[in-house]
Amino acid sequence: MSVEQWATTARENRFWQQTAEQQTITTYHDLLSRRITPLEAAQTISSLYVSRIEEGDVNSWYPWTILLDAVKTIESDVDSLRLVAQMLRCISQLPEPLDVSGEAVKSGINAQVFWRDMPGFSYAFRQATPFVLIEDLEGQDGVAWEDAARRVSNANIFAALYLQELVPNGPERDFSSMRKFALDQLMWTLEIETENAGQLRRAELYVPAVANWIRIAGRNLYAYCKDNRDYKNEDVPQRWMGGPEYGSELLWTGRDGYNIERWQLWNRRFDEIAAHSGVSAKVRDIAAGIAEEMRKCSESDGA
């Protein structure tokens, strides 16, 4: 779906009929059409909602739900999604709305400060992010598969770009959420076997999408592995992932979070997929390129 088509459809959404929401759609349309800059878009979004926030409407996620609808729907390129990530960083750096006593307004959940903490964004992202079950696509036409592949790819590209924008001083909740999303995506894709037809079908969908994490944010992910980020002093429990016919028991049963041994497993899994005759040449080529990118990250550190 093009940006124009998305905007037309979004304007008809019965939940987005108020003036602020209609103007929000126009703002995102103009950003993705390169008519305004990320900073101009951020300033406009703030101006549309600041009066609501200052008047006590601190649990309205419309700016985020509308934006994430665009992210998952449009035919995006990396540059377009980078504009979105840059706009979010700009929003987080805008002046804080103040209440009647001159204090920064906080959200009703977790007392996050507008706009510094980006209240509600990480929650809205989790709600909007597609987790596609391969069994739901079986028996459907190629259009359904392409639509699912686009949604999964867009989510991963956007999240990787946003993670880059959050380094080093972005909102901590969003920074943690994007790291967790990256870890989950790598786990669901690379820590499941690729032996039977269902597992290979799953790899066809997820490997191209997850490859974007290494392509865009690989050096940061490698740094998190070196630092054992998000380690909670426990091992990952052995369990089945990915559906009865499309998954397997996890290949990784070591420490949770990021670590070098897990990075090495991911690198090896990309190599294995690159050599697997059961996946398409396109996926093999992607996996081979990403495996090499991972080695470069390791070698640049002398590992």
Coordinates of C-alpha atoms in Angstrom, one line a residue:
M1 CA 0.0 0.0 0.0
S2 CA 1.3 3.4 -0.9
V3 CA 1.5 6.3 1.5
E4 CA -1.4 8.0 -0.3
Q5 CA -3.5 4.8 -0.1
W6 CA -2.7 4.4 3.6
A7 CA -3.6 8.0 4.4
T8 CA -6.9 7.7 2.5
T9 CA -7.8 4.5 4.4
A10 CA -6.7 5.9 7.8
R11 CA -8.8 9.0 7.4
E12 CA -11.9 6.8 7.2
N13 CA -11.1 5.0 10.5
R14 CA -14.0 5.7 12.8
F15 CA -11.7 6.0 15.8
W16 CA -9.6 8.7 14.2
Q17 CA -12.3 11.3 13.2
Q18 CA -11.4 14.1 15.6
T19 CA -9.4 17.0 14.2
A20 CA -6.2 16.1 16.0
E21 CA -6.2 12.6 14.7
Q22 CA -7.0 13.7 11.1
Q23 CA -4.1 16.2 11.3
T24 CA -1.9 13.5 12.7
I25 CA -2.5 11.4 9.6
T26 CA -1.7 14.4 7.4
T27 CA 1.5 15.0 9.3
Y28 CA 2.7 11.4 8.9
H29 CA 1.7 11.4 5.3
D30 CA 3.7 14.6 4.7
L31 CA 6.7 13.2 6.6
L32 CA 6.7 10.0 4.5
S33 CA 6.2 12.0 1.3
R34 CA 9.3 14.1 2.2
R35 CA 7.3 17.3 2.4
I36 CA 8.4 18.0 6.0
T37 CA 11.4 17.1 8.2
P38 CA 11.3 14.8 11.2
L39 CA 11.7 17.8 13.5
E40 CA 8.8 19.6 11.8
A41 CA 6.7 16.5 12.1
A42 CA 7.6 16.1 15.8
Q43 CA 6.7 19.7 16.6
T44 CA 3.4 19.4 14.8
I45 CA 2.5 16.2 16.7
S46 CA 3.3 17.8 20.0
S47 CA 1.3 20.9 19.1
L48 CA -1.7 18.7 18.3
Y49 CA -1.8 16.9 21.6
V50 CA -0.1 19.2 24.1
S51 CA -3.4 20.9 25.2
R52 CA -5.0 17.5 25.8
I53 CA -2.1 16.4 27.8
E54 CA -2.0 19.5 29.9
E55 CA -5.7 19.2 30.5
G56 CA -5.2 15.7 32.0
D57 CA -5.7 13.3 29.0
V58 CA -2.5 11.4 29.7
N59 CA -3.5 8.0 28.4
S60 CA -4.2 8.8 24.8
W61 CA -2.0 6.7 22.4
Y62 CA -3.5 8.0 19.2
P63 CA -0.2 9.5 17.9
W64 CA 1.5 6.1 18.3
T65 CA -1.3 3.9 17.1
I66 CA -1.7 5.9 13.9
L67 CA 2.0 6.0 13.3
L68 CA 2.4 2.3 13.8
D69 CA -0.5 1.6 11.5
A70 CA 1.5 3.4 8.8
V71 CA 4.7 1.5 9.7
K72 CA 3.1 -1.9 9.3
T73 CA 0.9 -1.1 6.3
I74 CA 2.8 0.9 3.7
E75 CA 5.3 -0.4 1.2
S76 CA 8.3 1.1 3.0
D77 CA 12.0 1.6 2.2
V78 CA 14.7 1.9 4.9
D79 CA 14.9 5.7 4.3
S80 CA 11.2 6.2 5.0
L81 CA 11.3 4.2 8.2
R82 CA 14.4 6.0 9.3
L83 CA 12.5 9.3 9.0
V84 CA 9.9 7.8 11.4
A85 CA 12.6 6.8 13.9
Q86 CA 14.2 10.2 13.7
M87 CA 10.9 11.9 14.3
L88 CA 10.3 9.8 17.4
R89 CA 13.8 10.9 18.7
C90 CA 12.9 14.5 18.0
I91 CA 9.6 14.1 19.9
S92 CA 11.4 12.8 23.0
Q93 CA 13.6 15.9 23.0
L94 CA 10.8 18.4 22.9
P95 CA 9.9 20.6 25.9
E96 CA 7.8 18.9 28.5
P97 CA 4.1 19.9 28.8
L98 CA 3.4 21.4 32.2
D99 CA 0.4 21.1 34.5
V100 CA -1.3 24.0 36.3
S101 CA 1.3 23.9 39.0
G102 CA 4.2 24.1 36.6
E103 CA 5.2 20.4 36.9
A104 CA 6.0 18.2 34.0
V105 CA 2.9 16.1 33.0
K106 CA 3.3 12.4 33.6
S107 CA 1.3 9.5 32.1
G108 CA -1.2 7.6 34.2
I109 CA 0.8 4.4 33.7
N110 CA 4.3 4.2 35.2
A111 CA 4.4 8.0 35.7
Q112 CA 6.4 8.6 32.5
V113 CA 7.1 12.2 31.6
F114 CA 5.8 13.7 28.3
W115 CA 7.6 13.8 25.9
R116 CA 10.9 12.8 27.4
D117 CA 9.9 9.2 28.3
M118 CA 7.6 8.7 25.2
P119 CA 4.7 7.4 27.4
G120 CA 2.9 4.5 25.9
F121 CA 5.0 4.1 22.8
S122 CA 6.7 0.8 23.7
Y123 CA 3.4 -0.7 24.7
A124 CA 1.7 0.5 21.5
F125 CA 4.6 -1.0 19.5
R126 CA 4.2 -4.4 21.2
Q127 CA 0.5 -4.4 20.5
A128 CA 0.9 -3.4 16.9
T129 CA 3.8 -5.7 16.0
P130 CA 2.8 -8.7 14.0
F131 CA 3.7 -12.2 15.1
V132 CA 2.8 -14.2 12.1
L133 CA 2.0 -17.9 12.5
I134 CA 3.0 -19.8 9.4
E135 CA 0.0 -22.2 9.8
D136 CA -2.3 -19.1 9.3
L137 CA -0.8 -18.6 5.9
E138 CA -1.1 -22.1 4.6
G139 CA -3.7 -22.5 1.9
Q140 CA -3.8 -18.7 1.2
D141 CA -2.6 -17.0 -2.0
G142 CA 0.7 -15.3 -2.6
V143 CA -0.7 -11.9 -1.8
A144 CA -1.3 -13.0 1.9
W145 CA 2.3 -14.3 2.1
E146 CA 3.7 -11.0 0.7
D147 CA 1.5 -9.0 3.0
A148 CA 2.8 -10.9 6.0
A149 CA 6.4 -10.7 4.9
R150 CA 6.1 -6.9 4.4
R151 CA 4.6 -6.4 7.9
V152 CA 7.2 -8.6 9.6
S153 CA 10.0 -6.9 7.7
N154 CA 8.8 -3.4 8.3
A155 CA 8.5 -4.0 12.1
N156 CA 12.1 -5.3 12.2
I157 CA 13.6 -2.6 10.0
F158 CA 11.8 0.1 12.0
A159 CA 12.7 -1.3 15.4
A160 CA 16.4 -1.6 14.4
L161 CA 16.4 2.0 13.1
Y162 CA 14.7 3.2 16.2
L163 CA 17.2 1.4 18.4
Q164 CA 20.0 3.2 16.6
E165 CA 18.3 6.6 17.3
L166 CA 17.9 5.7 21.0
V167 CA 21.7 5.3 21.4
P168 CA 23.1 6.8 23.6
N169 CA 20.5 9.0 25.4
G170 CA 17.0 7.9 24.3
P171 CA 14.1 7.0 26.6
E172 CA 15.2 4.0 28.6
R173 CA 11.9 2.2 28.4
D174 CA 11.9 2.3 24.6
F175 CA 15.6 1.4 24.5
S176 CA 15.0 -1.7 26.6
S177 CA 11.9 -2.6 24.6
M178 CA 13.7 -2.5 21.3
R179 CA 16.6 -4.6 22.6
K180 CA 14.0 -7.1 23.9
F181 CA 12.3 -7.1 20.6
A182 CA 15.6 -7.7 18.8
L183 CA 16.4 -10.6 21.1
D184 CA 13.0 -12.2 20.6
Q185 CA 13.1 -11.9 16.9
L186 CA 16.6 -13.5 16.7
M187 CA 15.5 -16.2 19.1
W188 CA 12.3 -17.1 17.2
T189 CA 14.1 -17.2 13.9
L190 CA 17.6 -18.6 14.6
E191 CA 17.1 -20.7 17.7
I192 CA 14.5 -23.0 16.0
E193 CA 15.6 -26.0 13.8
T194 CA 15.4 -25.8 10.0
E195 CA 14.9 -29.5 9.3
N196 CA 11.4 -30.3 8.2
A197 CA 9.3 -28.5 5.5
G198 CA 7.3 -26.4 8.1
Q199 CA 10.5 -25.1 9.7
L200 CA 12.0 -24.2 6.4
R201 CA 8.8 -22.4 5.4
R202 CA 9.1 -20.4 8.6
A203 CA 12.7 -19.5 7.8
E204 CA 11.6 -18.2 4.4
L205 CA 9.4 -15.6 6.2
Y206 CA 11.6 -14.6 9.1
V207 CA 15.2 -14.8 8.0
P208 CA 15.0 -11.9 5.5
A209 CA 13.2 -9.8 8.1
V210 CA 15.5 -10.6 11.0
A211 CA 18.6 -10.1 8.9
N212 CA 17.9 -6.3 9.1
W213 CA 18.9 -6.3 12.8
I214 CA 22.5 -7.3 11.8
R215 CA 22.5 -5.1 8.7
I216 CA 21.3 -2.0 10.6
A217 CA 22.3 -2.5 14.2
G218 CA 24.7 -5.4 14.2
R219 CA 27.6 -3.6 15.9
N220 CA 25.3 -2.4 18.7
L221 CA 23.9 -5.9 19.2
Y222 CA 27.4 -7.3 19.3
A223 CA 28.3 -4.8 21.9
Y224 CA 25.3 -5.8 24.0
C225 CA 26.5 -9.5 23.7
K226 CA 30.0 -8.4 24.9
D227 CA 28.4 -6.6 27.9
N228 CA 25.9 -9.4 28.7
R229 CA 23.1 -6.9 28.5
D230 CA 19.7 -8.0 29.8
Y231 CA 21.1 -10.9 31.7
K232 CA 18.9 -11.8 34.7
N233 CA 21.1 -14.4 36.2
E234 CA 19.2 -17.4 34.9
D235 CA 19.2 -19.8 32.0
V236 CA 16.7 -19.8 29.1
P237 CA 14.3 -22.6 29.9
Q238 CA 14.0 -25.4 27.3
R239 CA 10.7 -25.1 25.6
W240 CA 8.9 -25.6 22.3
M241 CA 8.7 -22.5 20.1
G242 CA 7.1 -21.8 16.8
G243 CA 4.0 -24.0 16.5
P244 CA 3.6 -27.8 16.4
E245 CA 4.7 -28.3 12.8
Y246 CA 6.8 -25.2 12.3
G247 CA 8.9 -25.0 15.4
S248 CA 11.2 -27.0 17.6
E249 CA 12.7 -27.0 21.0
L250 CA 15.0 -24.0 21.4
L251 CA 18.6 -24.6 20.3
W252 CA 19.8 -22.2 22.9
T253 CA 19.6 -23.2 26.5
G254 CA 22.4 -21.1 28.0
R255 CA 22.2 -17.8 29.8
D256 CA 19.3 -15.4 29.1
G257 CA 19.8 -12.0 27.5
Y258 CA 22.7 -11.1 25.2
N259 CA 26.1 -12.9 25.3
I260 CA 28.9 -13.8 23.0
E261 CA 28.1 -17.5 23.0
R262 CA 24.6 -16.7 21.8
W263 CA 26.0 -14.3 19.1
Q264 CA 28.2 -17.2 17.9
L265 CA 25.1 -19.5 17.7
W266 CA 23.3 -16.9 15.6
N267 CA 26.3 -16.6 13.3
R268 CA 26.5 -20.4 12.9
R269 CA 22.7 -20.6 12.2
F270 CA 23.0 -18.0 9.4
D271 CA 25.8 -20.1 7.9
E272 CA 23.7 -23.3 8.2
I273 CA 20.7 -21.6 6.5
A274 CA 23.0 -20.2 3.8
A275 CA 24.0 -23.8 3.0
H276 CA 20.6 -25.4 3.2
S277 CA 19.1 -26.5 -0.1
G278 CA 15.6 -26.5 1.4
V279 CA 15.3 -22.7 1.4
S280 CA 15.2 -20.4 -1.6
A281 CA 18.3 -19.0 -3.3
K282 CA 17.2 -15.5 -2.1
V283 CA 17.1 -16.6 1.6
R284 CA 20.4 -18.5 1.2
D285 CA 22.1 -15.3 -0.2
I286 CA 20.7 -13.1 2.5
A287 CA 21.8 -15.6 5.2
A288 CA 25.3 -15.9 3.7
G289 CA 25.7 -12.1 3.6
I290 CA 24.5 -11.6 7.2
A291 CA 26.8 -14.4 8.5
E292 CA 29.7 -12.6 6.9
E293 CA 28.6 -9.3 8.5
M294 CA 28.5 -11.0 11.9
R295 CA 32.1 -12.2 11.4
K296 CA 33.2 -8.7 10.6
C297 CA 31.7 -7.4 13.8
S298 CA 33.5 -10.1 15.8
E299 CA 36.8 -9.6 13.9
S300 CA 36.8 -5.9 14.3
D301 CA 36.9 -6.5 18.0
G302 CA 39.6 -9.0 17.7
A303 CA 37.3 -11.9 18.7

